[in-house]
PDB file of C-alpha atoms in Angstrom:
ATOM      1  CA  UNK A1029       0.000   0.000   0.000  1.00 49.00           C
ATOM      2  CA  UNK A1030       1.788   3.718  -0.589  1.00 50.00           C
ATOM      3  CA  UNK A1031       3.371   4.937   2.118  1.00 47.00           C
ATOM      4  CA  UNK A1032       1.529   8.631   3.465  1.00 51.00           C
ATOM      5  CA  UNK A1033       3.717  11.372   2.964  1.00 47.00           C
ATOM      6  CA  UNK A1034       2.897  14.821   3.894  1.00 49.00           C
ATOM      7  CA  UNK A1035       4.528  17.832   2.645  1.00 46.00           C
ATOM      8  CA  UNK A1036       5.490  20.385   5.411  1.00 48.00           C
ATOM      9  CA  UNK A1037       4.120  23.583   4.729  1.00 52.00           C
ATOM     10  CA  UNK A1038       6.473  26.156   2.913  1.00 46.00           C
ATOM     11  CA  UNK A1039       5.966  29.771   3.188  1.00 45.00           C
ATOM     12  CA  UNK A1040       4.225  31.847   0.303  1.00 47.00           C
ATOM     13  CA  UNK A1041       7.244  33.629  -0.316  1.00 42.00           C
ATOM     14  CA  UNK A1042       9.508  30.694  -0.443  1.00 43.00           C
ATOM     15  CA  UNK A1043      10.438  28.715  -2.812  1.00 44.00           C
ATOM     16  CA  UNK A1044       9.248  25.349  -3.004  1.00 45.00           C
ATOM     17  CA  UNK A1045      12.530  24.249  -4.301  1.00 44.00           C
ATOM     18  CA  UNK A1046      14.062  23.123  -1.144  1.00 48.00           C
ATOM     19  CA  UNK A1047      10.862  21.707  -0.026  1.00 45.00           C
ATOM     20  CA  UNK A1048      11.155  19.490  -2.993  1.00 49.00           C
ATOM     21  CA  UNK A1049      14.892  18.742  -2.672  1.00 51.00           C
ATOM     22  CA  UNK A1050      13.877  17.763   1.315  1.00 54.00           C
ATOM     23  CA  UNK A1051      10.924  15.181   0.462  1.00 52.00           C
ATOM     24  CA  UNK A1052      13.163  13.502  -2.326  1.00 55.00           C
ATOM     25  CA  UNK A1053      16.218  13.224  -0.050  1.00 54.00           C
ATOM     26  CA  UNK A1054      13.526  11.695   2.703  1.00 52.00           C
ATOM     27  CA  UNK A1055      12.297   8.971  -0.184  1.00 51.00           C
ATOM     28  CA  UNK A1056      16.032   8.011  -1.005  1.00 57.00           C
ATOM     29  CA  UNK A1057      17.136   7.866   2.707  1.00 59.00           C
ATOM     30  CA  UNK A1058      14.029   5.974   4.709  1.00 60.00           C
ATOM     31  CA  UNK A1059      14.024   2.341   3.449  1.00 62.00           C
ATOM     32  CA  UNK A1060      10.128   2.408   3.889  1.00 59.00           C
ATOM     33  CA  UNK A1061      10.029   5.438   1.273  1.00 59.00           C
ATOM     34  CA  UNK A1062      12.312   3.348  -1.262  1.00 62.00           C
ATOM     35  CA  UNK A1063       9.406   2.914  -3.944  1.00 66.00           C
ATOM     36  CA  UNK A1064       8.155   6.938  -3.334  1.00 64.00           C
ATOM     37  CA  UNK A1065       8.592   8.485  -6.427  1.00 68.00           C
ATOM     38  CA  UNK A1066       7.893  12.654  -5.721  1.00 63.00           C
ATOM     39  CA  UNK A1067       4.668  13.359  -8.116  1.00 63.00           C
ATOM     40  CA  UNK A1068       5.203  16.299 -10.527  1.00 67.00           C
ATOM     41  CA  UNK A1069       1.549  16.833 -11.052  1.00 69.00           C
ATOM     42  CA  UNK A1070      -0.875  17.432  -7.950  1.00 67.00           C
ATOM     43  CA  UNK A1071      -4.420  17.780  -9.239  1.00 64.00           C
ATOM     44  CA  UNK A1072      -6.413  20.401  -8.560  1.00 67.00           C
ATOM     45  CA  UNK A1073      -9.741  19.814  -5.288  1.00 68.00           C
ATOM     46  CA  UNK A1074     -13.001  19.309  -7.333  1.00 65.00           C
ATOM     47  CA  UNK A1075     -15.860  17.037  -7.373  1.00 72.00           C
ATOM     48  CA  UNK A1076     -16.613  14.398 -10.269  1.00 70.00           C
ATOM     49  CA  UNK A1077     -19.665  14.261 -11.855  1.00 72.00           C
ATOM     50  CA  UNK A1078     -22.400  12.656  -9.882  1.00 73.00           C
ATOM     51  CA  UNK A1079     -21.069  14.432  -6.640  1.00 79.00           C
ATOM     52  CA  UNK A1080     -18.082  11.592  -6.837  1.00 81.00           C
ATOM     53  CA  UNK A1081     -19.833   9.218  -8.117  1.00 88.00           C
ATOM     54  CA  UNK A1082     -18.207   8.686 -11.396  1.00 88.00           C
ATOM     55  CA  UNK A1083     -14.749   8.509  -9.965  1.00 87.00           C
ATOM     56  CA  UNK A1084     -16.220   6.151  -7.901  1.00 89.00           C
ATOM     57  CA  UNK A1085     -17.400   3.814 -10.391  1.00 93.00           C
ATOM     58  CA  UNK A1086     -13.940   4.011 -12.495  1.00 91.00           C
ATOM     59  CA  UNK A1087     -12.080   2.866  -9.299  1.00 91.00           C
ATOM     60  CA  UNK A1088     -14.124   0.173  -8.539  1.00 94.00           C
ATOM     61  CA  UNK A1089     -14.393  -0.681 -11.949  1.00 95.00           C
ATOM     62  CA  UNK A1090     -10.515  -1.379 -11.980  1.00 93.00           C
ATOM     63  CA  UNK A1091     -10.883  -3.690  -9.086  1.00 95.00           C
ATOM     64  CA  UNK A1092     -13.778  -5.442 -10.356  1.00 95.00           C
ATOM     65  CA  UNK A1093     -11.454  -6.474 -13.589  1.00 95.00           C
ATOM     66  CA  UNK A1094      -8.894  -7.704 -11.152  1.00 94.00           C
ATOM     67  CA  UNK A1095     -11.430 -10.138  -9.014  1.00 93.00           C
ATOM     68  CA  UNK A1096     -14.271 -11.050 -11.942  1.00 94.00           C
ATOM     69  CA  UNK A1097     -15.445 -14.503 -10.957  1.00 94.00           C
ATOM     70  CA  UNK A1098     -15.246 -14.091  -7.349  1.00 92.00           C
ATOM     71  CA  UNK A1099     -15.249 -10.762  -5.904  1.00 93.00           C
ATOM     72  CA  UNK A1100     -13.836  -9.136  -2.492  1.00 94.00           C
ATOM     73  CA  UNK A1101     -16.498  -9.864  -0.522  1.00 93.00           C
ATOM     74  CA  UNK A1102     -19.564  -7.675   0.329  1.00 91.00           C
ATOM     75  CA  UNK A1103     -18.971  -4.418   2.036  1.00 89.00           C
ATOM     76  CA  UNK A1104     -15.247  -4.687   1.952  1.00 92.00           C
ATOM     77  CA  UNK A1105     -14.702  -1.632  -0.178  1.00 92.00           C
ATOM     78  CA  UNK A1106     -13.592   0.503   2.133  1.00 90.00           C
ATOM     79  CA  UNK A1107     -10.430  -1.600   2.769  1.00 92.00           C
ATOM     80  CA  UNK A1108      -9.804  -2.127  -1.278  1.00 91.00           C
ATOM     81  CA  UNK A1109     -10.688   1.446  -2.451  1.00 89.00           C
ATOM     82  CA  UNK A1110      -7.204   3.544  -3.128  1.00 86.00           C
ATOM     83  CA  UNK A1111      -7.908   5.670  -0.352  1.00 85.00           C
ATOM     84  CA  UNK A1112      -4.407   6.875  -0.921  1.00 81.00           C
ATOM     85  CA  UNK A1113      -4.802   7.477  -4.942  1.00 78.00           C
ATOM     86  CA  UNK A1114      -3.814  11.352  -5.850  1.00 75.00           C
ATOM     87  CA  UNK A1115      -6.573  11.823  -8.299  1.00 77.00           C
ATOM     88  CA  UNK A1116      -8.817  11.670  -5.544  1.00 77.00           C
ATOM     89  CA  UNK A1117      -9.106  14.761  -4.534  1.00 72.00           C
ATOM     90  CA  UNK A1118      -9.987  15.899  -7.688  1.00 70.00           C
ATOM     91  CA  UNK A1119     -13.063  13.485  -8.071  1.00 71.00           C
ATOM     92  CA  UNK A1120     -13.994  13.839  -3.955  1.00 75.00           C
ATOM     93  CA  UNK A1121     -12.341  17.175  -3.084  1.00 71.00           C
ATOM     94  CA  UNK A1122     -11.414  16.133  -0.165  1.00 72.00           C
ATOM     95  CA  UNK A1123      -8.031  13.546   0.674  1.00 70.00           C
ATOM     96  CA  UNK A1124      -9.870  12.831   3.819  1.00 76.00           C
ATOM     97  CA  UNK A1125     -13.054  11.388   2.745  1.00 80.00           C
ATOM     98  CA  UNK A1126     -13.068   7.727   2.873  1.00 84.00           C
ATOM     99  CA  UNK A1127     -15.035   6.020   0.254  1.00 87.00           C
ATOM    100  CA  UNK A1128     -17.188   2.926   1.805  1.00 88.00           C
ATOM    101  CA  UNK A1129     -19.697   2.243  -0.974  1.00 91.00           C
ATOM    102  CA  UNK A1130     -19.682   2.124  -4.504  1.00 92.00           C
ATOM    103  CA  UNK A1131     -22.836   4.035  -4.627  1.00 92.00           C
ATOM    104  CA  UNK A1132     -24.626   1.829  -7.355  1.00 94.00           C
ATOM    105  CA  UNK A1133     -26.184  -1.222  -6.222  1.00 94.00           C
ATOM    106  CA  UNK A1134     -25.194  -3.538  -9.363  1.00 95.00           C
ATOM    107  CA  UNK A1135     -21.614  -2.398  -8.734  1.00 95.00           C
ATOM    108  CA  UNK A1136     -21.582  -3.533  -5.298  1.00 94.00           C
ATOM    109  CA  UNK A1137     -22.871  -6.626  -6.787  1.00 94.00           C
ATOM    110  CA  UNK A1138     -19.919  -7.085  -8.880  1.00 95.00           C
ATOM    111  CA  UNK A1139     -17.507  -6.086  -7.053  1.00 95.00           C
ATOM    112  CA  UNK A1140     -18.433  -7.987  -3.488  1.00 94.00           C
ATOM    113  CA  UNK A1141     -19.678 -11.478  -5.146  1.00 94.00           C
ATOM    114  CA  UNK A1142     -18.287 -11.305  -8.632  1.00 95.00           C
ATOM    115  CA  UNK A1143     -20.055 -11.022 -11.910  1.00 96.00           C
ATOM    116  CA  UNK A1144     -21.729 -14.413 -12.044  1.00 96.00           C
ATOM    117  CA  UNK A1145     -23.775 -13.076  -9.379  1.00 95.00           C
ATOM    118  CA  UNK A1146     -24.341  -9.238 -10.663  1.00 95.00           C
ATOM    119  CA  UNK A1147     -25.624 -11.211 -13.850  1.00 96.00           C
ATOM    120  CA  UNK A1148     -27.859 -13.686 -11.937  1.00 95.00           C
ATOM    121  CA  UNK A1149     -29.660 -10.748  -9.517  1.00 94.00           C
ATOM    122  CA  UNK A1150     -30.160  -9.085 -13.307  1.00 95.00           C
ATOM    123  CA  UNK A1151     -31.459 -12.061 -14.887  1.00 95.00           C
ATOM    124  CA  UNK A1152     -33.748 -12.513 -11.870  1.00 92.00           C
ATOM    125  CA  UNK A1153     -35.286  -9.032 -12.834  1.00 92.00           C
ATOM    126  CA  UNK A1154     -35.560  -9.046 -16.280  1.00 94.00           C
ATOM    127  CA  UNK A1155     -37.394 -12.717 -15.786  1.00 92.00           C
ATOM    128  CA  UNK A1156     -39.670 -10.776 -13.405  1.00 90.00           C
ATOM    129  CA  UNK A1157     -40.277  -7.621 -15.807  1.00 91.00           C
ATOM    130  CA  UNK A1158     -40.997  -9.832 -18.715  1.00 92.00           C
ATOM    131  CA  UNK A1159     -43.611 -11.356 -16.605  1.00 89.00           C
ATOM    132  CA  UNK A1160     -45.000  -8.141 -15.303  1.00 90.00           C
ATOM    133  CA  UNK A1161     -45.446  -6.913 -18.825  1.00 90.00           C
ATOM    134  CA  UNK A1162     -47.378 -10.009 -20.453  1.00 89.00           C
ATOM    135  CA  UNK A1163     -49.789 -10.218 -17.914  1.00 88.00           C
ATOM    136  CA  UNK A1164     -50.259  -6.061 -18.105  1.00 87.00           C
ATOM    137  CA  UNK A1165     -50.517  -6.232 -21.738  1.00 88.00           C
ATOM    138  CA  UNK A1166     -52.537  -9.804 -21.923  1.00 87.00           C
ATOM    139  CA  UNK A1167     -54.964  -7.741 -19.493  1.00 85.00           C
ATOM    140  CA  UNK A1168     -55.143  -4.800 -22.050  1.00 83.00           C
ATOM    141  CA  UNK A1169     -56.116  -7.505 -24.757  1.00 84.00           C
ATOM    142  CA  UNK A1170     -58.968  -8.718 -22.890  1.00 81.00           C
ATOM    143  CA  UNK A1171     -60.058  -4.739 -21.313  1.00 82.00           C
ATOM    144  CA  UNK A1172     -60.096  -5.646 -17.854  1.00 83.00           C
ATOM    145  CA  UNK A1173     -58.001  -3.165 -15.216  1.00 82.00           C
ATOM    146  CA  UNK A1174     -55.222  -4.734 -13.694  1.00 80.00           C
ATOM    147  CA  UNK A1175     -54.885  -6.106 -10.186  1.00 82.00           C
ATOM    148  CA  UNK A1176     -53.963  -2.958  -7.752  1.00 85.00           C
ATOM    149  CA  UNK A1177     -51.962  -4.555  -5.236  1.00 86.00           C
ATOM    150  CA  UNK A1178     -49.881  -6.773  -8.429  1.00 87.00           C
ATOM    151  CA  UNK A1179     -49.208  -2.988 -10.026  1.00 88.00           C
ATOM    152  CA  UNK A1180     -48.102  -1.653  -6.447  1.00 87.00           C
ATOM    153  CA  UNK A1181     -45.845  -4.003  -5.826  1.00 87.00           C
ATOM    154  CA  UNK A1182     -44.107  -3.780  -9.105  1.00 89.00           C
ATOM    155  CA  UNK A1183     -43.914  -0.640  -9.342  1.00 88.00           C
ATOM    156  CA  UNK A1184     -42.380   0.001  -6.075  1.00 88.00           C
ATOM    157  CA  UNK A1185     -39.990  -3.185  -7.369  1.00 89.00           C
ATOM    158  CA  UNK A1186     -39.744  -0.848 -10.684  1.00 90.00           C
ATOM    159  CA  UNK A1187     -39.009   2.666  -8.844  1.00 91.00           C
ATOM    160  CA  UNK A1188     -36.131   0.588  -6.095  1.00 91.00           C
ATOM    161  CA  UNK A1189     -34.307  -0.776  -9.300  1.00 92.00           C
ATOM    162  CA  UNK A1190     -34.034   2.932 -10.883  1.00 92.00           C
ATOM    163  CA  UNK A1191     -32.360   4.481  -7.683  1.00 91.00           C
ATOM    164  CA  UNK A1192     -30.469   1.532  -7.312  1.00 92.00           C
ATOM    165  CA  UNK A1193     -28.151   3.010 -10.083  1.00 92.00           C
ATOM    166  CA  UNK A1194     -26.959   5.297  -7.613  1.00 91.00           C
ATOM    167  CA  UNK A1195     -27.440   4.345  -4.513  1.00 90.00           C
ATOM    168  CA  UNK A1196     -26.596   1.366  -2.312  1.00 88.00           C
ATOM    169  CA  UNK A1197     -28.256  -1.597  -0.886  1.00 86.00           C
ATOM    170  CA  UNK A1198     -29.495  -0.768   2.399  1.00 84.00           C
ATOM    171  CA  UNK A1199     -30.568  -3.012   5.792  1.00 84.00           C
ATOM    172  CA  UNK A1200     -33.032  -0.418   6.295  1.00 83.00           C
ATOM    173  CA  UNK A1201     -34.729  -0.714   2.482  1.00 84.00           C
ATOM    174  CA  UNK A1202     -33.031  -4.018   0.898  1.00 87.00           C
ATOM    175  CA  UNK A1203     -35.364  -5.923   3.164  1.00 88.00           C
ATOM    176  CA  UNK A1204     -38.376  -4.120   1.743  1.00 86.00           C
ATOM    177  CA  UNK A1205     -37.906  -4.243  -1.763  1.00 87.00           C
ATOM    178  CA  UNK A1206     -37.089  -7.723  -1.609  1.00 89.00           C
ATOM    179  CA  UNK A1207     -40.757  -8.663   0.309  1.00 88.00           C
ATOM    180  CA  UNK A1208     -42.092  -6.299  -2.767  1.00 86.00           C
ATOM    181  CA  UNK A1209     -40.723  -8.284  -5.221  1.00 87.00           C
ATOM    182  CA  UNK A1210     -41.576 -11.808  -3.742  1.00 88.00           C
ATOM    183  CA  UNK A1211     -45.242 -10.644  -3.077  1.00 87.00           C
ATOM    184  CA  UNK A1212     -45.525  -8.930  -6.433  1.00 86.00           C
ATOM    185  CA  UNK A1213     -44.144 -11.777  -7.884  1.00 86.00           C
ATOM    186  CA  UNK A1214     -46.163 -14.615  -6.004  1.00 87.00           C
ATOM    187  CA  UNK A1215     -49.394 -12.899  -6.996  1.00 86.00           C
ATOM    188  CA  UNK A1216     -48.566 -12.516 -10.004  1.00 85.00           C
ATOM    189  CA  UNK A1217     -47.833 -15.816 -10.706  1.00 85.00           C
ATOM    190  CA  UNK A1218     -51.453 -17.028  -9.656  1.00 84.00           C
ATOM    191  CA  UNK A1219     -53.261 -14.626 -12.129  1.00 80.00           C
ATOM    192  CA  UNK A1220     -50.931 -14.959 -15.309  1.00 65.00           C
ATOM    193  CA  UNK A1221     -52.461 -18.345 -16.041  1.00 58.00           C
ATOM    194  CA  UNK A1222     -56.416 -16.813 -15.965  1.00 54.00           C
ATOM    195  CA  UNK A1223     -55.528 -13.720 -17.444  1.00 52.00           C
ATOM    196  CA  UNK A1224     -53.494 -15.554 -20.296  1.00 52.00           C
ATOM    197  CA  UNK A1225     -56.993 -17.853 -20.680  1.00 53.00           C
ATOM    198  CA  UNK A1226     -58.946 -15.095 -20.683  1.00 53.00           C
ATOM    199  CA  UNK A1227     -56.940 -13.137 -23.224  1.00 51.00           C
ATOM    200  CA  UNK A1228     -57.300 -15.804 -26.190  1.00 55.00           C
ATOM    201  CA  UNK A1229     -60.356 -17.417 -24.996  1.00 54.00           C
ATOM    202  CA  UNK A1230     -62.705 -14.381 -23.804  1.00 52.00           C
ATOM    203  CA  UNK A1231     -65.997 -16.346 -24.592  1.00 50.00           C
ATOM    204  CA  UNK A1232     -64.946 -19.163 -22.105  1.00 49.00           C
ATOM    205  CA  UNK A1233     -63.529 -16.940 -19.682  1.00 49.00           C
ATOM    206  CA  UNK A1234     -66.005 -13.522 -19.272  1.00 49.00           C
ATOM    207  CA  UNK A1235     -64.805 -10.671 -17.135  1.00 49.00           C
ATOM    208  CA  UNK A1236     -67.691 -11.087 -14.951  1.00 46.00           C
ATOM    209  CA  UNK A1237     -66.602 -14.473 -13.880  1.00 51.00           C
ATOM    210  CA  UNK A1238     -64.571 -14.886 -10.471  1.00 51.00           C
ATOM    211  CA  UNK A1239     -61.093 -16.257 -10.898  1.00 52.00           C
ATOM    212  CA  UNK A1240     -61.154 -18.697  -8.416  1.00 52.00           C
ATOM    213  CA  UNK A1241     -64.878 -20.244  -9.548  1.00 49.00           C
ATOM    214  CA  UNK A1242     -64.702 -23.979 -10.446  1.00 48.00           C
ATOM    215  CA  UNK A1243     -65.515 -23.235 -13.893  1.00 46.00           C
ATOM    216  CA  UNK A1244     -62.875 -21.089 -14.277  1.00 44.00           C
ATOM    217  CA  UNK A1245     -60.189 -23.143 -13.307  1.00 43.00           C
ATOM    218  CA  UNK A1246     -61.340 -26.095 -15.185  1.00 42.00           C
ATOM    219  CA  UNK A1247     -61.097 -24.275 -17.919  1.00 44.00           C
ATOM    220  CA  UNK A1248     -57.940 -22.945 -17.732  1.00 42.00           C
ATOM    221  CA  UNK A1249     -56.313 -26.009 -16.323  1.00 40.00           C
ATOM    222  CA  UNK A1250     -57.925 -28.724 -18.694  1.00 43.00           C
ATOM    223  CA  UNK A1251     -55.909 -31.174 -20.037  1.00 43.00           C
ATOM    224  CA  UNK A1252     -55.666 -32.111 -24.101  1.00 46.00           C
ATOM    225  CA  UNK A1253     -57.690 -35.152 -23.263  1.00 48.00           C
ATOM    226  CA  UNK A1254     -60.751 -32.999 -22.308  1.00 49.00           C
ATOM    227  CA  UNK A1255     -60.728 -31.183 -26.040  1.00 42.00           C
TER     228      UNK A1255
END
């Protein structure tokens, strides 16, 4: 990990000459400071776009492509971030702000379990969106208005995935969205099959008609042999 190495502060009238001369005579002399090589460029305090977030993202990024398969472990950033890295303070402003979170829930994914997992949590939602929008359109086919509580719980599923891409998992909401999408899911799952029946057969299946009556679920659950 680099070595910190402060600077001491030089007068304004001064030249920073012998300041210079002093810190590279320190990194030749001090074992410890063998590998310190004296920057020629320090970057100037500012904030990347995203308030940081974009620097951020590149960082982790770079560690991501160094641990694909299997990650560094959830909420370990704060130990693998370059808290030391001399571009920060352009992208934070600050040297002494400690990054802890990548700030984008799908890069946390990434980056604490590995990829295979970032691209299972995202095939687990697109599954569940494809879902969501058959049975929405299926019900526009057959002009009946769709189940309140199935469009509240997907859209609440809907509006957590959209901060999510800059924002971090929380204990305080993860828990939440994830009973959202089990419960938007679950009922959804019991009226797909009647609302797919009643979309291409709306003769057998009339709006009126309860979805859990007898009749109903013969129908939609009868077997090639009773054709």
């Amino acid at each position: 990990a680099p070595v910190p190495f402060a600077l001491p502060p030089a007068p304004a009238s001064a030249s920073p000459l012998p300041v210079l001369a002093t810190a590279q005579h320190a990194s030749t002399s001090n074992p410890a400071l063998a590998d310190f090589n004296l920057p020629t460029h320090f970057p100037s305090p500012g904030i990347a776009p995203g308030t940081g977030r974009l620097y951020i993202w590149r960082e982790t990024m770079r560690l991501i492509a160094k641990r694909p398969l299997t990650g560094y472990g959830m909420d370990t950033l704060v130990y693998a971030f370059p808290q030391n890295h001399l571009e920060k303070v352009a992208g934070l402003g600050d040297y002494s702000f400690y990054v802890t979170k990548p700030h984008n829930a799908f890069i946390s994914y990434a980056y604490g379990a590995g990829i295979p997992a970032l691209l299972s949590f995202m095939l687990l939602n697109i599954f569940a969106a494809v879902a969501f929008l058959r049975w929405f359109f299926a019900l526009r086919k057959a002009r009946e208005k769709p189940d309140l509580l199935i469009m509240c719980a997907f859209l609440g599923w809907a509006a957590y995935l959209v901060q999510a891409f800059v924002n971090d998992d929380l204990i305080s909401t993860a828990p939440l969205w994830w009973t959202l999408f089990g419960v938007g899911a679950g009922l959804l799952a019991a009226a797909a099959p009647i609302t797919h029946a009643r979309s291409t057969h709306p003769a057998t299946h009339p709006a009126t008609q309860p979805a859990t009556h007898p009749a109903t679920r013969s129908n939609v659950y009868s077997s090639p042999t009773d054709a």
